[in-house]
């Protein structure tokens, strides 16, 4: 039975599933689960409330966010226990130490059963030791997870998480639609005064910036941010500029990417698309349309230039647009207006990068499999993170207590704020109630995900949701020995790409030296790394079909 066939059986979770019958990657590994059913529901189906047959508790690694520090009295904990019969025993770790502490706990064999807030591919480091479960062996216990994978056609994305044994070790957050994060924002009051329209393509972006420079020859029209506390200069701009050229750059950069036309993996930083990204950046800087300090300045310095009228364009996300740029501009500059545009279209057309519908997710400690309530734990995970009702609880809380739904629209109860939505409210949904916690709140239907959008973000996301998602890179998992070798090559190559992207953009290295730059990458084992990933891709295809 194929992976696709097993996944297509979403919703069935009878006794056959509970006892571990079935075959294939997602149909169980043949281990007998009949003695691991304490507290489990005999019949657990899509849309059904999970309720443990007896009180249970499961340990969970909790990411303590300083924006909403953990409180034992949160309504979230009480409501989860009331609805499911499960008490979560927290191993609470500060946000800044989360990844380090997670590695230490797993390495020492002391990890809690549930390990959320894990970003792919960080789970790969724990595969070879056997410390975490191949969760794809147990999704037959998770009807809500499988139903969403089938309904939203997420199999290719999940395949990209599979390791060399054909299994995946992380249960990711599942999105119905890709959610875009960043784009360019511009002072529309200035554009209106000059008779300029908001740009829709990168060619138009250039023309608008050029017109602004002509009108204000003493200023750089674009002064950007997100260059410090990140490995990449202008990380946001590079990400969405790269997307328009069909390549991963900035925050989304990966050394290896798949060339669908050539049907093979290539080195991203040496590709034609990446070169076009660098050339565009160089053109902006050379023509004095982009502030060269963008590549090194702090976020605060960039924002102050915007607020002081020293520039008219800056990268944004919806939260920064509303809560920082617009709020402060309106206080400081009379009549100032600013809008965030859909990502300008480039040579790749109206696209978004593939794979954006999976988010961080949950690893499960191998020790959990020894528990006599393992099946109930998997049912609980499925309900809390993947059912419609569980996701609604995690995000908005309890209807009538923290929110109402007049006309089907989610509305916080009076006196409750979320991320500054009501600065005068005495209560906060995250800080005082524990809902909208990033450990539990991610993924879901577009209706739920978009229910917290501001009007600006709704317009932006609706426009981006109409675009075509580029294909997900096919699975090409490396074996443990290959992973060790690849990691030795990967970092020096990535550093060389980053350093030279900056040099080319600032004109410190002429673009006529691009071929020499590629030769330098080859000297740092670029071709050997690419060959390794192509061999891994061929091997996976032969072994898994």
Coordinates of C-alpha atoms in Angstrom, one line a residue:
X1 CA 0.0 0.0 0.0
X2 CA 1.5 3.4 -1.0
X3 CA 1.9 6.4 1.2
X4 CA -0.7 8.3 -0.8
X5 CA -3.3 5.5 -0.4
X6 CA -2.7 5.3 3.3
X7 CA -3.1 9.0 3.7
X8 CA -6.2 9.0 1.6
X9 CA -7.9 6.8 4.2
X10 CA -8.1 9.9 6.5
X11 CA -10.8 9.8 9.1
X12 CA -10.7 6.1 9.9
X13 CA -9.4 5.3 13.3
X14 CA -11.0 2.1 14.5
X15 CA -9.6 -0.7 16.6
X16 CA -7.5 -2.0 13.7
X17 CA -5.6 1.3 13.7
X18 CA -5.3 1.3 17.5
X19 CA -3.6 -2.0 17.5
X20 CA -1.0 -0.9 15.0
X21 CA -2.2 -2.9 12.0
X22 CA -1.4 -1.8 8.5
X23 CA 1.7 -1.3 6.5
X24 CA 3.7 1.4 4.7
X25 CA 5.4 4.5 6.0
X26 CA 2.2 6.1 7.4
X27 CA 0.3 3.0 8.3
X28 CA 2.2 1.9 11.4
X29 CA 5.5 0.0 11.8
X30 CA 3.9 -3.3 12.8
X31 CA 4.6 -2.8 16.6
X32 CA 1.7 -3.9 18.8
X33 CA 0.0 -1.0 20.4
X34 CA -2.7 -3.0 22.1
X35 CA -1.0 -2.6 25.5
X36 CA -0.5 1.1 25.1
X37 CA -4.2 2.2 25.1
X38 CA -4.8 3.4 28.6
X39 CA -7.1 6.4 28.4
X40 CA -7.5 6.1 24.7
X41 CA -10.8 6.5 22.9
X42 CA -11.9 3.3 21.1
X43 CA -13.3 5.3 18.2
X44 CA -11.7 8.7 17.5
X45 CA -12.7 10.4 14.3
X46 CA -12.4 13.7 12.5
X47 CA -14.2 16.5 14.3
X48 CA -14.8 14.5 17.4
X49 CA -13.9 15.9 20.8
X50 CA -11.0 13.9 22.3
X51 CA -11.7 13.0 25.9
X52 CA -9.4 10.6 27.7
X53 CA -11.1 7.6 29.3
X54 CA -9.3 8.3 32.5
X55 CA -7.3 11.4 33.7
X56 CA -3.9 11.5 32.0
X57 CA -0.8 13.8 32.1
X58 CA 1.9 14.3 29.4
X59 CA 5.1 16.2 29.7
X60 CA 5.7 19.0 27.3
X61 CA 8.7 21.3 26.5
X62 CA 7.3 24.8 26.8
X63 CA 8.9 27.8 25.1
X64 CA 8.5 30.6 27.6
X65 CA 8.1 33.8 25.6
X66 CA 9.0 37.0 27.4
X67 CA 6.2 38.8 25.6
X68 CA 3.7 36.7 27.5
X69 CA 5.6 34.9 30.3
X70 CA 4.2 31.5 31.4
X71 CA 1.6 31.5 34.2
X72 CA 0.3 28.4 35.9
X73 CA -3.2 30.0 36.3
X74 CA -3.8 30.6 32.6
X75 CA -7.3 29.7 31.5
X76 CA -5.7 27.8 28.6
X77 CA -4.3 25.0 30.8
X78 CA -7.6 24.7 32.7
X79 CA -9.7 24.5 29.5
X80 CA -7.5 21.9 27.9
X81 CA -7.8 19.7 31.0
X82 CA -11.6 20.3 31.2
X83 CA -12.2 19.3 27.6
X84 CA -9.7 16.5 27.2
X85 CA -9.0 15.1 30.7
X86 CA -5.3 15.7 30.0
X87 CA -3.0 17.8 32.2
X88 CA 0.2 19.1 30.6
X89 CA 3.3 18.9 32.8
X90 CA 5.5 21.7 31.6
X91 CA 9.3 21.8 31.3
X92 CA 9.4 25.5 31.0
X93 CA 12.4 27.0 29.1
X94 CA 13.2 30.6 28.3
X95 CA 12.9 31.5 24.6
X96 CA 16.5 32.5 24.3
X97 CA 17.6 29.1 25.6
X98 CA 15.0 27.0 23.9
X99 CA 16.9 25.3 21.1
X100 CA 20.0 24.7 23.3
X101 CA 18.1 23.3 26.2
X102 CA 16.1 21.1 23.8
X103 CA 19.3 19.6 22.5
X104 CA 20.7 19.0 26.0
X105 CA 17.5 17.3 27.2
X106 CA 17.2 15.1 24.2
X107 CA 20.9 14.2 24.3
X108 CA 20.7 13.2 28.0
X109 CA 17.6 11.1 27.4
X110 CA 15.5 13.5 29.7
X111 CA 13.3 15.1 27.0
X112 CA 9.6 15.5 27.7
X113 CA 7.3 13.3 25.6
X114 CA 6.1 16.3 23.6
X115 CA 8.6 18.7 22.0
X116 CA 6.9 21.4 20.1
X117 CA 8.1 24.7 18.5
X118 CA 10.6 22.7 16.4
X119 CA 11.6 24.1 13.0
X120 CA 12.5 21.7 10.1
X121 CA 15.2 20.6 9.5
X122 CA 16.4 20.9 13.1
X123 CA 14.8 17.5 13.9
X124 CA 17.3 15.8 11.6
X125 CA 20.0 16.1 14.2
X126 CA 18.1 13.7 16.5
X127 CA 17.2 11.1 14.0
X128 CA 20.3 8.9 14.0
X129 CA 20.4 8.5 17.8
X130 CA 16.8 7.1 17.8
X131 CA 15.9 9.7 20.4
X132 CA 12.7 10.9 18.6
X133 CA 10.0 8.9 17.0
X134 CA 9.4 8.4 13.3
X135 CA 6.0 10.0 13.7
X136 CA 5.0 9.0 10.2
X137 CA 4.6 5.5 11.6
X138 CA 1.8 6.7 13.9
X139 CA -0.3 9.1 11.9
X140 CA -2.9 6.3 11.6
X141 CA -3.8 7.4 15.1
X142 CA -4.3 11.0 14.0
X143 CA -7.5 11.3 11.9
X144 CA -7.6 15.1 11.9
X145 CA -3.9 15.4 10.8
X146 CA -4.5 12.9 7.9
X147 CA -7.8 14.6 6.9
X148 CA -6.1 18.0 6.5
X149 CA -3.1 16.5 4.6
X150 CA -5.5 14.9 2.2
X151 CA -8.0 17.8 1.8
X152 CA -5.3 20.4 1.3
X153 CA -3.1 18.1 -0.9
X154 CA 0.0 18.5 1.4
X155 CA 1.6 15.1 0.6
X156 CA 4.4 16.7 -1.5
X157 CA 5.3 19.1 1.3
X158 CA 5.4 16.2 3.8
X159 CA 7.5 14.1 1.5
X160 CA 10.1 16.9 1.6
X161 CA 10.4 16.2 5.4
X162 CA 11.2 12.5 4.9
X163 CA 14.6 11.1 5.9
X164 CA 16.7 8.5 4.1
X165 CA 14.5 5.7 5.7
X166 CA 11.4 7.2 4.0
X167 CA 10.0 8.4 7.3
X168 CA 9.5 11.8 8.8
X169 CA 10.2 12.8 12.4
X170 CA 8.3 16.0 12.8
X171 CA 4.6 16.7 12.9
X172 CA 4.5 20.2 11.2
X173 CA 1.8 22.8 11.4
X174 CA -0.5 22.4 8.4
X175 CA -1.8 25.4 6.5
X176 CA -4.6 25.4 3.9
X177 CA -3.0 28.3 2.1
X178 CA 0.5 29.8 2.1
X179 CA 0.8 32.8 4.3
X180 CA 3.2 35.5 3.1
X181 CA 5.1 37.6 5.6
X182 CA 7.0 40.5 4.1
X183 CA 6.9 43.0 1.3
X184 CA 7.7 46.6 0.4
X185 CA 5.9 49.5 2.0
X186 CA 5.7 53.0 0.5
X187 CA 4.6 56.5 1.6
X188 CA 1.4 56.8 -0.5
X189 CA 0.8 60.4 0.5
X190 CA 4.1 61.3 -1.2
X191 CA 3.4 59.1 -4.2
X192 CA -0.1 60.7 -4.6
X193 CA 1.4 64.2 -4.5
X194 CA 3.8 63.3 -7.3
X195 CA 1.1 61.5 -9.3
X196 CA 2.7 58.1 -8.9
X197 CA 0.9 54.8 -8.6
X198 CA 1.8 52.0 -6.3
X199 CA 4.1 49.6 -8.2
X200 CA 3.1 46.0 -9.1
X201 CA 6.3 44.8 -10.7
X202 CA 10.0 45.2 -9.8
X203 CA 10.5 47.3 -13.0
X204 CA 7.8 49.7 -11.7
X205 CA 9.5 49.7 -8.3
X206 CA 12.6 51.0 -9.9
X207 CA 10.7 53.6 -11.8
X208 CA 8.9 54.9 -8.7
X209 CA 12.1 55.0 -6.7
X210 CA 13.8 56.9 -9.6
X211 CA 10.9 59.4 -9.7
X212 CA 11.2 60.0 -5.9
X213 CA 15.0 60.4 -6.2
X214 CA 14.5 63.0 -8.9
X215 CA 12.1 65.0 -6.7
X216 CA 14.2 64.6 -3.6
X217 CA 17.8 64.4 -4.9
X218 CA 19.3 64.7 -1.3
X219 CA 17.6 61.5 -0.1
X220 CA 17.7 57.8 -0.8
X221 CA 14.1 56.7 -1.5
X222 CA 14.6 53.2 0.0
X223 CA 16.4 52.7 3.3
X224 CA 15.9 49.2 4.5
X225 CA 16.2 47.1 7.7
X226 CA 16.5 43.5 8.9
X227 CA 20.3 43.4 8.4
X228 CA 21.4 43.0 12.0
X229 CA 20.8 40.0 14.3
X230 CA 20.5 37.9 11.1
X231 CA 23.1 36.1 8.9
X232 CA 22.0 38.0 5.8
X233 CA 22.0 41.7 4.9
X234 CA 18.5 43.1 4.0
X235 CA 17.2 39.6 4.8
X236 CA 13.5 40.4 4.2
X237 CA 14.0 42.3 1.0
X238 CA 16.3 39.6 -0.4
X239 CA 13.6 37.0 0.5
X240 CA 10.7 38.6 -1.4
X241 CA 13.0 39.8 -4.2
X242 CA 14.3 36.3 -4.5
X243 CA 10.8 34.9 -4.6
X244 CA 10.0 37.2 -7.6
X245 CA 13.0 35.6 -9.4
X246 CA 12.0 32.0 -8.3
X247 CA 14.9 31.5 -5.9
X248 CA 15.4 31.4 -2.2
X249 CA 17.4 34.3 -0.8
X250 CA 17.8 36.2 2.4
X251 CA 15.9 34.6 5.3
X252 CA 14.7 31.8 3.0
X253 CA 18.1 31.1 1.5
X254 CA 19.3 27.5 1.1
X255 CA 22.5 26.4 -0.6
X256 CA 20.6 23.6 -2.5
X257 CA 17.5 24.1 -4.7
X258 CA 15.8 22.1 -7.4
X259 CA 15.9 23.1 -11.0
X260 CA 12.6 21.7 -12.3
X261 CA 13.6 22.3 -16.0
X262 CA 16.9 20.4 -15.6
X263 CA 15.3 18.0 -13.1
X264 CA 18.3 18.2 -10.8
X265 CA 19.5 20.0 -7.7
X266 CA 21.7 23.0 -8.2
X267 CA 23.6 25.5 -6.0
X268 CA 21.3 28.4 -5.3
X269 CA 24.0 31.1 -4.9
X270 CA 25.5 30.3 -8.3
X271 CA 22.2 30.2 -10.2
X272 CA 21.0 32.6 -12.9
X273 CA 18.1 33.6 -10.8
X274 CA 20.3 34.5 -7.8
X275 CA 22.6 36.5 -10.1
X276 CA 19.5 38.5 -11.3
X277 CA 18.6 39.2 -7.7
X278 CA 22.1 40.5 -7.0
X279 CA 22.1 42.6 -10.3
X280 CA 18.9 44.2 -9.3
X281 CA 20.2 45.1 -5.9
X282 CA 23.4 46.5 -7.4
X283 CA 21.3 48.7 -9.8
X284 CA 19.3 50.2 -6.9
X285 CA 22.5 51.1 -5.0
X286 CA 24.4 52.3 -8.0
X287 CA 21.6 54.6 -9.1
X288 CA 21.3 56.0 -5.5
X289 CA 17.8 54.6 -5.2
X290 CA 18.7 52.5 -2.1
X291 CA 20.6 53.6 0.9
X292 CA 23.9 51.7 1.1
X293 CA 23.6 51.8 4.9
X294 CA 20.6 49.5 4.5
X295 CA 23.0 46.5 4.5
X296 CA 24.5 47.3 7.9
X297 CA 22.2 49.6 9.9
X298 CA 20.0 48.6 12.8
X299 CA 16.2 48.3 12.5
X300 CA 15.8 51.3 14.7
X301 CA 18.0 53.4 12.5
X302 CA 16.1 52.4 9.4
X303 CA 12.7 53.2 11.0
X304 CA 13.9 56.6 12.2
X305 CA 14.9 57.5 8.6
X306 CA 11.3 56.6 7.6
X307 CA 9.7 58.6 10.4
X308 CA 12.1 61.5 9.8
X309 CA 11.2 61.8 6.1
X310 CA 14.7 60.8 5.0
X311 CA 13.3 57.9 3.0
X312 CA 9.9 56.9 1.6
X313 CA 10.1 53.1 1.3
X314 CA 11.1 50.3 3.7
X315 CA 10.5 46.5 4.0
X316 CA 7.5 45.7 6.2
X317 CA 5.4 42.9 7.6
X318 CA 1.7 43.6 8.5
X319 CA 2.3 44.0 12.2
X320 CA 5.2 46.5 11.7
X321 CA 3.2 48.4 9.1
X322 CA 0.3 49.1 11.5
X323 CA 1.9 49.1 15.0
X324 CA 5.1 50.9 14.2
X325 CA 5.3 52.7 10.8
X326 CA 1.8 54.0 10.5
X327 CA 1.1 54.6 14.1
X328 CA 4.3 56.7 14.5
X329 CA 4.2 58.4 11.1
X330 CA 0.7 59.7 11.9
X331 CA 1.9 61.1 15.1
X332 CA 5.0 62.8 13.6
X333 CA 4.1 63.8 10.1
X334 CA 0.7 65.4 9.4
X335 CA -1.1 63.7 6.5
X336 CA 1.4 60.8 6.3
X337 CA 0.1 57.6 4.8
X338 CA 1.9 54.3 4.2
X339 CA 0.8 51.1 2.5
X340 CA 2.4 47.6 2.1
X341 CA 2.0 46.3 -1.4
X342 CA 1.7 42.7 -2.6
X343 CA 5.2 41.4 -3.4
X344 CA 6.1 43.0 -6.8
X345 CA 6.1 40.5 -9.7
X346 CA 9.4 39.6 -11.3
X347 CA 10.7 37.2 -14.0
X348 CA 9.1 34.2 -12.2
X349 CA 5.6 35.7 -12.6
X350 CA 2.9 35.9 -9.8
X351 CA 4.3 33.1 -7.6
X352 CA 5.0 32.2 -4.0
X353 CA 7.8 29.8 -2.9
X354 CA 6.7 26.2 -2.4
X355 CA 6.7 24.6 1.0
X356 CA 5.3 27.6 2.8
X357 CA 2.2 25.7 3.9
X358 CA 4.1 23.7 6.6
X359 CA 5.2 25.4 9.8
X360 CA 7.2 24.5 12.9
X361 CA 5.8 21.5 14.6
X362 CA 6.0 18.8 17.3
X363 CA 8.7 16.1 17.8
X364 CA 7.8 13.2 20.1
X365 CA 10.4 11.5 22.3
X366 CA 11.0 7.8 21.7
X367 CA 10.4 7.3 25.4
X368 CA 6.7 8.1 24.8
X369 CA 6.3 4.9 23.0
X370 CA 7.0 3.0 26.2
X371 CA 4.0 4.6 27.9
X372 CA 0.9 2.6 28.3
X373 CA -1.1 5.7 27.3
X374 CA 0.8 6.3 24.0
X375 CA -2.3 5.9 21.8
X376 CA -4.2 8.4 23.9
X377 CA -1.3 10.8 23.7
X378 CA -1.3 10.7 19.9
X379 CA -5.1 11.2 19.9
X380 CA -4.6 14.2 22.2
X381 CA -1.9 15.7 20.0
X382 CA -4.1 15.2 17.0
X383 CA -7.1 17.0 18.6
X384 CA -5.1 19.9 20.2
X385 CA -2.9 20.8 17.3
X386 CA -4.9 19.6 14.2
X387 CA -8.6 19.5 14.9
X388 CA -10.7 22.6 14.0
X389 CA -12.0 22.9 17.5
X390 CA -8.5 22.4 19.1
X391 CA -7.0 25.1 16.8
X392 CA -9.9 27.5 17.6
X393 CA -9.4 27.0 21.3
X394 CA -5.6 27.6 21.1
X395 CA -6.0 30.7 19.1
X396 CA -9.1 32.5 20.4
X397 CA -9.9 30.8 23.7
X398 CA -13.4 30.2 25.1
X399 CA -16.4 31.6 23.3
X400 CA -18.4 34.0 25.5
X401 CA -15.4 34.4 27.8
X402 CA -12.5 35.7 25.7
X403 CA -14.3 36.1 22.3
X404 CA -17.7 36.2 20.5
X405 CA -18.6 35.5 16.9
X406 CA -21.2 38.1 15.7
X407 CA -22.0 37.3 12.1
X408 CA -19.4 34.6 12.1
X409 CA -16.5 37.1 12.7
X410 CA -14.2 36.6 15.7
X411 CA -14.3 39.5 18.1
X412 CA -12.4 39.8 21.4
X413 CA -14.6 40.5 24.4
X414 CA -14.5 44.1 25.6
X415 CA -11.6 44.7 27.9
X416 CA -9.3 42.1 26.2
X417 CA -6.5 43.1 23.8
X418 CA -4.3 41.1 21.4
X419 CA -0.9 42.4 20.3
X420 CA -1.9 46.0 21.0
X421 CA -5.4 45.9 19.4
X422 CA -6.8 47.8 22.4
X423 CA -4.0 49.6 24.2
X424 CA -6.4 50.6 27.1
X425 CA -7.8 47.1 27.7
X426 CA -7.1 45.8 31.2
X427 CA -6.6 42.2 30.0
X428 CA -4.5 40.6 27.3
X429 CA -5.4 37.4 25.5
X430 CA -1.8 36.1 25.6
X431 CA -0.5 37.5 28.9
X432 CA -3.5 36.9 31.0
X433 CA -5.3 33.9 29.5
X434 CA -2.5 32.0 27.7
X435 CA -4.2 31.8 24.3
X436 CA -2.6 32.7 21.0
X437 CA 0.6 31.1 22.3
X438 CA 3.1 30.3 19.6
X439 CA 3.7 26.8 21.1
X440 CA 0.2 25.8 20.2
X441 CA -1.2 28.4 17.7
X442 CA -0.2 27.8 14.2
X443 CA -1.7 26.4 11.0
X444 CA -5.3 25.7 10.2
X445 CA -7.9 26.7 7.7
X446 CA -7.6 30.0 5.9
X447 CA -10.8 31.1 7.6
X448 CA -9.2 30.6 11.0
X449 CA -5.7 31.8 10.1
X450 CA -7.1 35.0 8.5
X451 CA -9.6 35.6 11.4
X452 CA -7.0 37.7 13.3
X453 CA -5.8 39.7 10.3
X454 CA -6.0 43.5 10.3
X455 CA -7.7 45.0 7.3
X456 CA -4.3 45.7 5.8
X457 CA -3.1 42.2 6.3
X458 CA -6.3 40.7 4.9
X459 CA -5.9 42.7 1.7
X460 CA -2.3 41.7 1.4
X461 CA -2.8 38.0 2.2
X462 CA -5.9 37.7 -0.1
X463 CA -3.8 39.1 -3.0
X464 CA -0.9 36.8 -2.3
X465 CA -3.2 33.8 -1.8
X466 CA -4.2 34.1 -5.5
X467 CA -0.7 33.4 -6.6
X468 CA 0.7 30.1 -7.8
X469 CA 2.9 28.2 -5.4
X470 CA 6.1 27.0 -6.9
X471 CA 6.7 23.2 -6.7
X472 CA 8.1 21.9 -3.5
X473 CA 11.7 20.5 -3.9
X474 CA 11.6 16.7 -4.1
X475 CA 12.8 14.7 -1.1
X476 CA 16.6 14.2 -1.0
X477 CA 17.5 13.1 2.5
X478 CA 21.1 12.5 3.3
X479 CA 22.4 9.6 5.3
X480 CA 24.1 10.3 8.6
X481 CA 27.6 10.1 7.2
X482 CA 26.6 12.3 4.3
X483 CA 25.0 14.8 6.7
X484 CA 28.3 15.2 8.7
X485 CA 30.2 15.8 5.5
X486 CA 27.6 18.2 4.1
X487 CA 27.6 20.3 7.2
X488 CA 31.4 20.8 6.8
X489 CA 30.9 22.1 3.3
X490 CA 27.6 24.0 3.8
X491 CA 28.6 26.7 6.2
X492 CA 31.7 28.0 4.4
X493 CA 29.7 28.0 1.1
X494 CA 26.8 29.9 2.7
X495 CA 29.2 32.4 4.2
X496 CA 30.9 33.0 0.9
X497 CA 27.5 33.6 -0.8
X498 CA 26.5 36.1 1.9
X499 CA 29.7 38.0 1.9
X500 CA 29.8 38.3 -1.9
X501 CA 26.1 39.2 -2.2
X502 CA 27.0 42.2 0.0
X503 CA 30.1 43.1 -2.0
X504 CA 28.4 42.9 -5.4
X505 CA 25.4 44.9 -4.2
X506 CA 27.6 47.7 -2.8
X507 CA 29.9 47.8 -5.8
X508 CA 32.9 46.6 -3.8
X509 CA 33.2 43.8 -6.3
X510 CA 32.2 44.3 -9.9
X511 CA 29.6 42.0 -11.4
X512 CA 32.1 41.2 -14.2
X513 CA 33.7 38.9 -11.5
X514 CA 30.7 36.7 -11.2
X515 CA 32.4 33.8 -12.9
X516 CA 35.4 34.1 -10.6
X517 CA 33.0 34.1 -7.7
X518 CA 31.5 30.8 -9.0
X519 CA 35.0 29.4 -9.3
X520 CA 35.6 30.3 -5.7
X521 CA 32.5 28.4 -4.7
X522 CA 33.7 25.3 -6.6
X523 CA 37.0 25.5 -4.7
X524 CA 34.9 25.3 -1.5
X525 CA 33.3 22.0 -2.7
X526 CA 30.1 23.4 -4.3
X527 CA 30.0 20.7 -7.0
X528 CA 30.6 17.9 -4.5
X529 CA 27.8 19.2 -2.3
X530 CA 25.4 19.4 -5.2
X531 CA 26.4 15.9 -6.4
X532 CA 25.8 14.5 -2.9
X533 CA 22.2 15.9 -2.9
X534 CA 21.5 14.6 -6.4
X535 CA 22.7 11.1 -5.5
X536 CA 20.5 11.3 -2.4
X537 CA 17.5 12.3 -4.5
X538 CA 18.1 9.4 -6.9
X539 CA 18.5 6.9 -4.1
X540 CA 15.3 8.1 -2.4
X541 CA 13.4 7.8 -5.7
X542 CA 14.6 4.2 -6.2
X543 CA 13.9 3.1 -2.7
X544 CA 10.6 4.9 -2.1
X545 CA 9.1 5.5 -5.6

